[in-house]
Short mmCIF file of C-alpha atoms in Angstrom, two decimals:
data_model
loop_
_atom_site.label_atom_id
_atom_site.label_comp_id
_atom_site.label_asym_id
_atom_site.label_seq_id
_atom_site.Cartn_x
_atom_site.Cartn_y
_atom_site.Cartn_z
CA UNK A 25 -37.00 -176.68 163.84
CA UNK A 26 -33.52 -176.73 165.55
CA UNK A 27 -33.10 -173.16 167.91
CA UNK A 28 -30.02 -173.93 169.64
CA UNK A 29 -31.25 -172.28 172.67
CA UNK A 30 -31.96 -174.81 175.45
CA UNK A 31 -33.66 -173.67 178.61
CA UNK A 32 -30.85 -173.08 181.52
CA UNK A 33 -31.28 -173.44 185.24
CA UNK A 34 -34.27 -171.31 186.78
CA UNK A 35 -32.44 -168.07 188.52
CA UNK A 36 -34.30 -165.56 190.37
CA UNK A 37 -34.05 -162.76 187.33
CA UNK A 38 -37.27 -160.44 187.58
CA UNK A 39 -39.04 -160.03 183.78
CA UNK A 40 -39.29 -157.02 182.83
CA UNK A 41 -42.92 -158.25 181.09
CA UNK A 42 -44.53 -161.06 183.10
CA UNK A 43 -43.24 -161.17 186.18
CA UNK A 44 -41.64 -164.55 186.69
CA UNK A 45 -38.59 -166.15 186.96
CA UNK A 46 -36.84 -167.07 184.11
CA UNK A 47 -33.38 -167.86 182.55
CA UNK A 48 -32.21 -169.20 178.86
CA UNK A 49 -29.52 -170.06 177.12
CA UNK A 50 -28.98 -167.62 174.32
CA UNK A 51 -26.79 -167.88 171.12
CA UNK A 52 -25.55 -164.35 170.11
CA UNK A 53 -23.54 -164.01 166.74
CA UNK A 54 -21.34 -161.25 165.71
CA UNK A 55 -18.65 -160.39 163.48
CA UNK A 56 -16.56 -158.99 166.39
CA UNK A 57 -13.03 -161.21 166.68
CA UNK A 58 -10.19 -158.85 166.85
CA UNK A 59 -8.38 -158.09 170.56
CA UNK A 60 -10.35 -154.98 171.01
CA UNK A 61 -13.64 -156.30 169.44
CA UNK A 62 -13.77 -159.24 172.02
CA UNK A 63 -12.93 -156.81 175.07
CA UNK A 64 -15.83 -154.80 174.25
CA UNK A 65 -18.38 -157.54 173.26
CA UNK A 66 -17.09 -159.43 176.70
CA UNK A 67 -18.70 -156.86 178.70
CA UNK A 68 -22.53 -157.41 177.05
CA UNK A 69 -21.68 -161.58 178.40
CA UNK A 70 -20.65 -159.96 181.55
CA UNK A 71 -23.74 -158.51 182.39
CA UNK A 72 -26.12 -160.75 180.24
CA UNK A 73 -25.00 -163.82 182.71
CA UNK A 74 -25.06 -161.53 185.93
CA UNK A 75 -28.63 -161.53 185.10
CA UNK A 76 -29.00 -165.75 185.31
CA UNK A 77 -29.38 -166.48 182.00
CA UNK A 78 -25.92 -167.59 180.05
CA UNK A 79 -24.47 -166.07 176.96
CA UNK A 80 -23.71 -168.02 173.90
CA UNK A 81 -21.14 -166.80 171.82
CA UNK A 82 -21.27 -167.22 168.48
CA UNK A 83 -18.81 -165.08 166.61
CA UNK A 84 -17.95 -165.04 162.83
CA UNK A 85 -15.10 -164.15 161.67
CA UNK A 86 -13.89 -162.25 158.51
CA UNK A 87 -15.69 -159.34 159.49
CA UNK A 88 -19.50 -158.61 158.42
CA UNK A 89 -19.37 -159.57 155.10
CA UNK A 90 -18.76 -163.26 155.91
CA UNK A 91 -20.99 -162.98 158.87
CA UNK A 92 -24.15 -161.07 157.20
CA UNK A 93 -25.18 -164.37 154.81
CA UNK A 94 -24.42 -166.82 157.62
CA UNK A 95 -26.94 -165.13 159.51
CA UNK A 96 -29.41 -164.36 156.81
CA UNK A 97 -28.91 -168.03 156.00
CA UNK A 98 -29.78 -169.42 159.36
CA UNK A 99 -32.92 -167.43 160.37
CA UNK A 100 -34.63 -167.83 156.63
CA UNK A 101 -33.55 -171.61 156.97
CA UNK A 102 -34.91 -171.91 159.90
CA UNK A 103 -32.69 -172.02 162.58
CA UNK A 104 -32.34 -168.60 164.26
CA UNK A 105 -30.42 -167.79 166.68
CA UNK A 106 -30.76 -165.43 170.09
CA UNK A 107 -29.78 -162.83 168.75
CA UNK A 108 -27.85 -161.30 165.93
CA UNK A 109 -25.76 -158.31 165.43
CA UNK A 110 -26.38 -156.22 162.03
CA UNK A 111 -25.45 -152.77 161.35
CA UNK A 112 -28.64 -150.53 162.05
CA UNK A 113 -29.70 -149.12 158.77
CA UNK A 114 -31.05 -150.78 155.64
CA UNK A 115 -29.40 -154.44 155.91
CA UNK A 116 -32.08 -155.82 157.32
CA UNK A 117 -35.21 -154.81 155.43
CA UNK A 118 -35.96 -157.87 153.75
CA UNK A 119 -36.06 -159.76 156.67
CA UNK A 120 -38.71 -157.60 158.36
CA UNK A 121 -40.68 -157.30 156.18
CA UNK A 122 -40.96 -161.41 156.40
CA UNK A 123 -41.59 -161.12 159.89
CA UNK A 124 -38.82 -162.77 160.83
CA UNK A 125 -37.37 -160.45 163.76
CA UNK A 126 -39.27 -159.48 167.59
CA UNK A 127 -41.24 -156.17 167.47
CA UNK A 128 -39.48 -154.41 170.53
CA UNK A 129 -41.87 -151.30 170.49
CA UNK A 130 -43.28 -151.98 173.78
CA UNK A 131 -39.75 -152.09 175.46
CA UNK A 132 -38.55 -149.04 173.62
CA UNK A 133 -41.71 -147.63 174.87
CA UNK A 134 -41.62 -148.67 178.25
CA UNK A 135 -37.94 -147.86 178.71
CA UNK A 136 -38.32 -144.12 176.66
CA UNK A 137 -35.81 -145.12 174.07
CA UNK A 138 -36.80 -142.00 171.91
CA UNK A 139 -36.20 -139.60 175.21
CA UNK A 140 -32.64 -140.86 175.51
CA UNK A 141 -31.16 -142.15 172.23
CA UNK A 142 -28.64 -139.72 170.73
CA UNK A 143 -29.24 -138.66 167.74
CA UNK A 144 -33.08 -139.66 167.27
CA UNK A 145 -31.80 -140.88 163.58
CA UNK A 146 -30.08 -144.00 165.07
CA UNK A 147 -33.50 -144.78 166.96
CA UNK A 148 -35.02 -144.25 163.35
CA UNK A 149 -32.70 -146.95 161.94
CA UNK A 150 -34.17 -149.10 164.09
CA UNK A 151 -37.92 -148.58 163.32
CA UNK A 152 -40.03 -149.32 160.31
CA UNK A 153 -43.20 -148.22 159.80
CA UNK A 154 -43.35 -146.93 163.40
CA UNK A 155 -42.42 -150.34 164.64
CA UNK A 156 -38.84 -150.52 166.29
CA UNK A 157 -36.93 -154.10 165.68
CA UNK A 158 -33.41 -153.57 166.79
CA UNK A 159 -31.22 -151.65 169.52
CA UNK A 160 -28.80 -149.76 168.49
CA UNK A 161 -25.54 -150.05 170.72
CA UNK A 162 -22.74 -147.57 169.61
CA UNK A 163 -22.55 -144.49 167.14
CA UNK A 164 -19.62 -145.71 164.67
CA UNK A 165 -17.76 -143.50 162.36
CA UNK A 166 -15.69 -144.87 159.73
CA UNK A 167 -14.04 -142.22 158.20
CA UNK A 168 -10.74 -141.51 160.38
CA UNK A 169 -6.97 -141.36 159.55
CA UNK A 170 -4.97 -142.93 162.11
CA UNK A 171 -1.52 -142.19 162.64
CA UNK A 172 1.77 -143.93 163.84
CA UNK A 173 3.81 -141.94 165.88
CA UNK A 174 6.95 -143.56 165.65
CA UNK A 175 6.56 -143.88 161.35
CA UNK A 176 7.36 -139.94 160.87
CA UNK A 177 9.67 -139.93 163.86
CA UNK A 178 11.40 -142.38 161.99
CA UNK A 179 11.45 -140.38 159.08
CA UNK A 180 12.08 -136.80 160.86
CA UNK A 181 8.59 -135.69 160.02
CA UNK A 182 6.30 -134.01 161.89
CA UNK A 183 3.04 -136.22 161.91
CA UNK A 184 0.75 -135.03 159.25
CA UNK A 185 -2.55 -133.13 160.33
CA UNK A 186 -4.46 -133.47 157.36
CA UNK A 187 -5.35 -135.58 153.97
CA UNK A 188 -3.21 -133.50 151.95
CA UNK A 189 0.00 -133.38 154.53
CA UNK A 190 -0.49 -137.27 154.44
CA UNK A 191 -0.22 -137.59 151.04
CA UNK A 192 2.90 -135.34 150.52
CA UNK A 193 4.69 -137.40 153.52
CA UNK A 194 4.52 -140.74 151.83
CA UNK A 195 7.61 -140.76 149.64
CA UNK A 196 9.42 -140.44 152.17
CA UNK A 197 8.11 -143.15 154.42
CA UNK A 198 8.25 -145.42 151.37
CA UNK A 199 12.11 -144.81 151.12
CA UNK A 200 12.47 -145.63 154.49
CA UNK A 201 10.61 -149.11 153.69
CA UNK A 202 7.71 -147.81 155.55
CA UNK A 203 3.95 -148.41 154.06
CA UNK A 204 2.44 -145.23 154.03
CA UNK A 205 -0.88 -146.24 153.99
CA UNK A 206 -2.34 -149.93 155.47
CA UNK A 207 -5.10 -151.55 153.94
CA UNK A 208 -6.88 -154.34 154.19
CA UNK A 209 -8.18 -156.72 151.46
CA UNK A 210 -12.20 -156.85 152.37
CA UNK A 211 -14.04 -154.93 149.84
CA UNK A 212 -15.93 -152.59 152.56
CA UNK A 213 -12.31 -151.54 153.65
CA UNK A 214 -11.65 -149.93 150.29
CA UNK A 215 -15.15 -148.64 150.19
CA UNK A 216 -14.75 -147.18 153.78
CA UNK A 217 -11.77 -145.61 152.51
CA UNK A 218 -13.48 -144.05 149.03
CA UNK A 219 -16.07 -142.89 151.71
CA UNK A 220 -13.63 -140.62 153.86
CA UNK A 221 -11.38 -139.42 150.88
CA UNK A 222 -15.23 -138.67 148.95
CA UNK A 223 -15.52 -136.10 152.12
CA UNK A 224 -11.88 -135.50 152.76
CA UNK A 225 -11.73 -134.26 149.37
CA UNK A 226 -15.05 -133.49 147.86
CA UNK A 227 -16.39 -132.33 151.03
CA UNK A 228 -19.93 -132.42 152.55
CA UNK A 229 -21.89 -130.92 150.16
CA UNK A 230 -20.90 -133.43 147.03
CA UNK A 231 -21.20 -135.69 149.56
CA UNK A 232 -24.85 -134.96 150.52
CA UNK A 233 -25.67 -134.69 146.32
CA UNK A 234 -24.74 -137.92 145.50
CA UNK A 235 -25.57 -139.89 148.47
CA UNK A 236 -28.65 -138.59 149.75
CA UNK A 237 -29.94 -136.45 146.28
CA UNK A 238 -28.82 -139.50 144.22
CA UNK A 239 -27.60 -136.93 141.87
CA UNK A 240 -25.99 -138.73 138.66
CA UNK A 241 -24.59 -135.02 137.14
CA UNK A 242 -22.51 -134.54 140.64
CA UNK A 243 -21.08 -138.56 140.62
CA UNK A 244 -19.89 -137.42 137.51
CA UNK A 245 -18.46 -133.59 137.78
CA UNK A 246 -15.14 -132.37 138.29
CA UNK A 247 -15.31 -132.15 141.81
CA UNK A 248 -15.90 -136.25 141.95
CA UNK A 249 -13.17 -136.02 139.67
CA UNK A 250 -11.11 -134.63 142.32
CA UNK A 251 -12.11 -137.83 144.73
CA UNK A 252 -10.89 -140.42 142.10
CA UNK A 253 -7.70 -138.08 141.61
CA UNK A 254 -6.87 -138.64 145.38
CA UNK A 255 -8.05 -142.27 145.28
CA UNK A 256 -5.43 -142.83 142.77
CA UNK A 257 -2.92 -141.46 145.40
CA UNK A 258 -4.70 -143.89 148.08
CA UNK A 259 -3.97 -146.70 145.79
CA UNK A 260 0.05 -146.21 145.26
CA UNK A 261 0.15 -145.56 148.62
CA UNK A 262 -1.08 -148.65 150.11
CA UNK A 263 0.94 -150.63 146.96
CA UNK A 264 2.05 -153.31 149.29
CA UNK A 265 -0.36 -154.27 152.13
CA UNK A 266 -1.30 -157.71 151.45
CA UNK A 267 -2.85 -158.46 155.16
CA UNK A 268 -6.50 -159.41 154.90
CA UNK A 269 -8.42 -158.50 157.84
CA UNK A 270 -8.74 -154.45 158.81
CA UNK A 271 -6.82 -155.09 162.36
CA UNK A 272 -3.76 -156.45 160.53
CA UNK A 273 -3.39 -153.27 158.81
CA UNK A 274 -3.90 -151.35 162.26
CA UNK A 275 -1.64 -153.28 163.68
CA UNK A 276 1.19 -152.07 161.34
CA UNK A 277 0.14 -148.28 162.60
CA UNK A 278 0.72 -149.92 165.75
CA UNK A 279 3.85 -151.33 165.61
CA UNK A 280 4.99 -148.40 163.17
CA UNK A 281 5.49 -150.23 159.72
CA UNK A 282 2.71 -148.46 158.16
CA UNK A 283 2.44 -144.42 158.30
CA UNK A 284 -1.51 -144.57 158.39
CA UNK A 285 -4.47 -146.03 157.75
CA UNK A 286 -8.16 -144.87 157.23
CA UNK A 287 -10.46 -147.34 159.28
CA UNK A 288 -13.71 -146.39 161.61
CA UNK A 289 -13.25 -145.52 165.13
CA UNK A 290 -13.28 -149.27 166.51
CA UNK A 291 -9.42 -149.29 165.69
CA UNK A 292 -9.37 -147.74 168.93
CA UNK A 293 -9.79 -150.74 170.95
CA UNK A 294 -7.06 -152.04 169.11
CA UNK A 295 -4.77 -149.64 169.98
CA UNK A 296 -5.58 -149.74 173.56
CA UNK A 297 -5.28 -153.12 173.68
CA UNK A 298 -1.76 -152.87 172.96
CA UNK A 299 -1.34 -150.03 175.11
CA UNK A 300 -1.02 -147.23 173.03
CA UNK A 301 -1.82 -143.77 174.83
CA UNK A 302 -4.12 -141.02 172.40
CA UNK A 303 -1.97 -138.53 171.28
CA UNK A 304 1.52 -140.01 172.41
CA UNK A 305 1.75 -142.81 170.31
CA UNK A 306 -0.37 -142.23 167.45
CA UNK A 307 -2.98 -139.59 166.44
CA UNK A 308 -6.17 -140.01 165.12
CA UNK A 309 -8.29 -137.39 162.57
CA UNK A 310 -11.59 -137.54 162.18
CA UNK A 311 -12.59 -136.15 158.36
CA UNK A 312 -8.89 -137.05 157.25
CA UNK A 313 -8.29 -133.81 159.53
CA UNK A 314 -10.44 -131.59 156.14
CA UNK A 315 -14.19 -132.03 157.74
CA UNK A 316 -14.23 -132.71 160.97
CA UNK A 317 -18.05 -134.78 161.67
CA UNK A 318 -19.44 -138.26 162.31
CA UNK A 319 -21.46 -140.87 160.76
CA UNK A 320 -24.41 -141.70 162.75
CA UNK A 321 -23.86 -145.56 161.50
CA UNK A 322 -22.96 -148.10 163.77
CA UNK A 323 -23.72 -151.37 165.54
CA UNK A 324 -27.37 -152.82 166.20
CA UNK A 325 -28.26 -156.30 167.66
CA UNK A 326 -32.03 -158.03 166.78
CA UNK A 327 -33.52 -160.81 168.01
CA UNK A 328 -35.29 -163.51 166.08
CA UNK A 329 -38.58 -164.65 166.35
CA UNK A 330 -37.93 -168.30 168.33
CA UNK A 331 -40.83 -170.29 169.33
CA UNK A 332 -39.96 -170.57 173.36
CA UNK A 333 -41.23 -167.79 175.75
CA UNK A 334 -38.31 -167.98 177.95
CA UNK A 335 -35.85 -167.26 175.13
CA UNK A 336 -38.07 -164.62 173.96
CA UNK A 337 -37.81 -163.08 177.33
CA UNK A 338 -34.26 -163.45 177.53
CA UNK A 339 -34.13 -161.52 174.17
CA UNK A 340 -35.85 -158.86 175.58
CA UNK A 341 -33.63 -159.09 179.13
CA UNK A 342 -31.15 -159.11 176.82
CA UNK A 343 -32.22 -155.60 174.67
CA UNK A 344 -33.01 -153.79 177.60
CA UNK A 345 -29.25 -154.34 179.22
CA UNK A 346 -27.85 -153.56 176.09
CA UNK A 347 -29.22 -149.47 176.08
CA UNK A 348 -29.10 -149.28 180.12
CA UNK A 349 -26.17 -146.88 181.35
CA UNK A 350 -23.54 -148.71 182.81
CA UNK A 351 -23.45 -151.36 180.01
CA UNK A 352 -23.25 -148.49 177.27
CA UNK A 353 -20.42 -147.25 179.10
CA UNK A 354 -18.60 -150.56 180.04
CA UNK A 355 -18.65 -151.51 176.49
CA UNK A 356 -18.11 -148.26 174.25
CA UNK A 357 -15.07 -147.13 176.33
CA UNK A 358 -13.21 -150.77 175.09
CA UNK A 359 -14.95 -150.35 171.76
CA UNK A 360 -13.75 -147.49 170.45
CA UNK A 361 -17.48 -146.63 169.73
CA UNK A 362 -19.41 -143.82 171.11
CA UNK A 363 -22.77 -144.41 173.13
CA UNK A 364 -25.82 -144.29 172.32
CA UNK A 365 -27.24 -142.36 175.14
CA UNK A 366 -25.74 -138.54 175.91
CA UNK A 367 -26.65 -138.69 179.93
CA UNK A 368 -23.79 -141.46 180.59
CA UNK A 369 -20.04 -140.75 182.60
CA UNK A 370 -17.63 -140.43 179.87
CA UNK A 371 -14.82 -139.42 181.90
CA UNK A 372 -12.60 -141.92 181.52
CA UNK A 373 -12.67 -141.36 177.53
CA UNK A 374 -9.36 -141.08 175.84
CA UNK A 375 -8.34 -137.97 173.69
CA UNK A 376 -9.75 -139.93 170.26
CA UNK A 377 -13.29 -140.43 172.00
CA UNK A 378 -13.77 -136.65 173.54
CA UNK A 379 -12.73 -136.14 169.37
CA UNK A 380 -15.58 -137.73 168.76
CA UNK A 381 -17.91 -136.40 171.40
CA UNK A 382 -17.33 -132.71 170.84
CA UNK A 383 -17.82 -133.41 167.33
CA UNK A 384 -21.82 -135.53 168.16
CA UNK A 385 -22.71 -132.28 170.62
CA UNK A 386 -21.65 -130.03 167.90
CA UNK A 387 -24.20 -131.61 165.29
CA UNK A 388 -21.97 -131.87 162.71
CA UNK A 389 -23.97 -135.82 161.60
CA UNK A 390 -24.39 -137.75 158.43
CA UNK A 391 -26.29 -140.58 157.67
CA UNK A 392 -24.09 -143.83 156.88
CA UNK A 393 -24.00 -145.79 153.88
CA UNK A 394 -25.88 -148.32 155.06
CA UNK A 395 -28.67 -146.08 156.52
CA UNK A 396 -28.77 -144.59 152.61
CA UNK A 397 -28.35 -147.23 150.15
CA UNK A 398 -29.91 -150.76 150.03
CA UNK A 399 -27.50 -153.97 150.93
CA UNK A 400 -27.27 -154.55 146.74
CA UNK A 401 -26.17 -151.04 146.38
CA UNK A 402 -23.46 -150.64 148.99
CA UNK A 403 -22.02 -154.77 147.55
CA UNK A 404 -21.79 -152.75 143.96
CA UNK A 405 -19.84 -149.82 145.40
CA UNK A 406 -17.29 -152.59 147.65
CA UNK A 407 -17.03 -154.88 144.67
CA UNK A 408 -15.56 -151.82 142.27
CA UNK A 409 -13.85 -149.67 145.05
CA UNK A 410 -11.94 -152.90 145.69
CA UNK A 411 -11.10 -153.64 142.20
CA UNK A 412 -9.78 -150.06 141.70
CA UNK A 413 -7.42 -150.52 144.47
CA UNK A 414 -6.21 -153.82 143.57
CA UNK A 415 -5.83 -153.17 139.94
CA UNK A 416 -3.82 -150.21 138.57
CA UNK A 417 -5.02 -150.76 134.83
CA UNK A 418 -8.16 -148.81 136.13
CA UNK A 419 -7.75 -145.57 135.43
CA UNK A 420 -9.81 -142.92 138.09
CA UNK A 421 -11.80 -141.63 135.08
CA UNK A 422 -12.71 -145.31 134.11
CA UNK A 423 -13.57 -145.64 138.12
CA UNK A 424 -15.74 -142.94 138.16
CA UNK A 425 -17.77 -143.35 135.27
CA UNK A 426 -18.39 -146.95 136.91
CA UNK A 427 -19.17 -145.33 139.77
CA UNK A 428 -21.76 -142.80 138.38
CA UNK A 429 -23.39 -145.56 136.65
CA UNK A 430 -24.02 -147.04 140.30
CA UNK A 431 -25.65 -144.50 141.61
CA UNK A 432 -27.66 -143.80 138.79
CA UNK A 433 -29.31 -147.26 139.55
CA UNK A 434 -28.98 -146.94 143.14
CA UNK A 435 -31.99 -148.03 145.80
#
């Protein structure tokens, strides 16, 4: 069996379980490649080499859809690596249930995860059958509107504040040979996107029937109606954005081609990167501006089971930096992402993030998509969402039906 994890130079790192001295090489893959994403995921190296042992990178890109059966591939097959970044929720079921990931109980235990992870139902992502086999990292929500600044100045329009004030601005923006709304060619972008217009739109309570109640009769009522209605305005809208990958399409926010686009709150880093200032140079909305709340979805990293105890101690090294204070803060703050843990110095956030904040001490929280429906479910929801967008012969009520018919046979 081939690990890819060779044992590094001995460095005088305490263990946080037996006491002795060890360091490791340790391959860590992700799906994070865009300008912000590599700021942030610089600063878990950063402090994961401080520590003597040396950080691998192994990013993917193409985003978590090309990444997720690369990594499912290699740790079935065989040849696991370090550790592995998934989205907390139900992605990973399969795999623990073969046994295939480190129990990190004891750490959680040790360390109090439950005292100071924020909300407990990211913890409880994490845990199966009382057993806890990941660490969660950020709190993302994907269901904002971001807005250029210089589009509707353009134009001579004020910037919209809401879904509906979006919608009515994007004539004009399209006679000025401006896209009013970028979007990206990955199925889960148009899925994100059917997610935040489903709440936008629908609001909470459809929201909660259908994904949490399963409930077939609401997928398919006038109200859902409504949603399809307003994805058929999402779809004329973005007529025209060909770019691929989800930071192409912020970048056109950024550099004021495109009015908007709806993406989760890691287009942040993004926007810093280039230097953008909250609330000068573009706005964001969380709920499409309608329903203002967060999904409690978001970024996890677990750790194979490897067959070398100084690798598995690095993997735990390795967990326990990843929750500790000044890690959560280093990396959340280039992100985009908010942390984990409420007893952390914020105060450097920009206006987007203290959005965000007020809105997770508030308690208004929903579960993500991935924390509700199996892996095969949320593939059968991309697969049509990004068919509707990408082919006009599909009428909303032809959409929905489809749609319904999901859920009805959801897991």
């Amino acid at each position: 069996m081939t690990f890819r994890l060779r044992t590094a130079a001995l460095a005088a790192t305490v263990s946080l379980f037996s006491g002795a001295a060890m360091a490791a090489e340790c391959e860590v893959t992700h799906w994070w490649t865009s300008g912000g994403e590599a700021a942030a995921v610089a600063e878990f190296a950063k402090a994961f080499d401080a520590t003597g042992n040396k950080w691998v990178d192994g990013a993917i890109a193409g985003g978590g859809g090309t990444a997720r059966p690369v990594m499912i591939s290699r740790i079935t097959g065989g040849d696991p690596m370090c550790a592995t970044q998934f989205n907390h929720g139900r992605q990973t079921e399969e795999l623990i249930e073969a046994g295939l990931f480190v129990d990190l109980t004891e750490l959680a235990e040790k360390e109090n995860w439950s005292e100071i992870i924020n909300p407990p139902s990211v913890l409880e992502s994490c845990t199966v059958d009382g057993r806890v086999y990941c660490v969660p990292v950020n709190i993302h929500s994907p269901q904002w509107l971001w807005l250029s600044h210089a589009a509707y100045e353009k134009v001579g329009l004020d910037v919209p504040t809401n879904w509906d004030e979006f919608v009515a601005a994007a004539p004009k923006l399209r006679e000025a040979g401006i896209l009013p709304l970028a979007l990206g060619q990955q199925p889960w972008q148009s899925n994100l996107l059917f997610g935040a217009v489903q709440i936008g739109v629908g609001g909470i309570d459809l929201w909660k029937k259908v994904n949490l109640e399963k409930d077939v009769e609401a997928a398919r009522g006038e109200q859902m109606a409504k949603v399809f209605q307003a994805m058929g305005d999402a779809r004329s809208m973005a007529e025209g954005s060909t770019g691929q990958d989800w930071n192409e399409a912020t970048n056109m926010v950024i550099q004021g081609t495109a009015g908007g686009q709806i993406m989760g709150d890691w287009a942040q880093g993004e926007f810093q990167v280039a230097e953008q200032k909250a609330g000068e140079d573009y706005t964001c909305l969380p709920g499409l501006g309608v329903h203002e709340y967060l999904s409690t979805g978001g970024d996890a990293f677990y750790f194979p089971k490897v067959d070398d105890p100084e690798v598995t101690e690095a993997q735990r090294q390795l967990a326990s930096l990843m929750v500790s204070k000044d890690v959560q803060v280093a990396f959340n703050l280039k992100k985009g992402s908010l942390p984990i843990r409420g007893d952390v110095d914020l105060a450097a956030a920009n206006d987007c993030m203290k959005k965000g904040l007020e809105i997770l001490a508030g308690g208004n929280l929903l579960p993500s998509g991935d924390q509700v429906f199996s892996a095969d479910t949320q593939t059968q929801f991309n697969d049509l969402m990004v068919e509707f967008m990408n082919n006009t012969d599909i009428t909303p009520e032809q959409a929905q039906e489809r749609y319904a018919d999901i859920v009805e046979s959801a897991d």
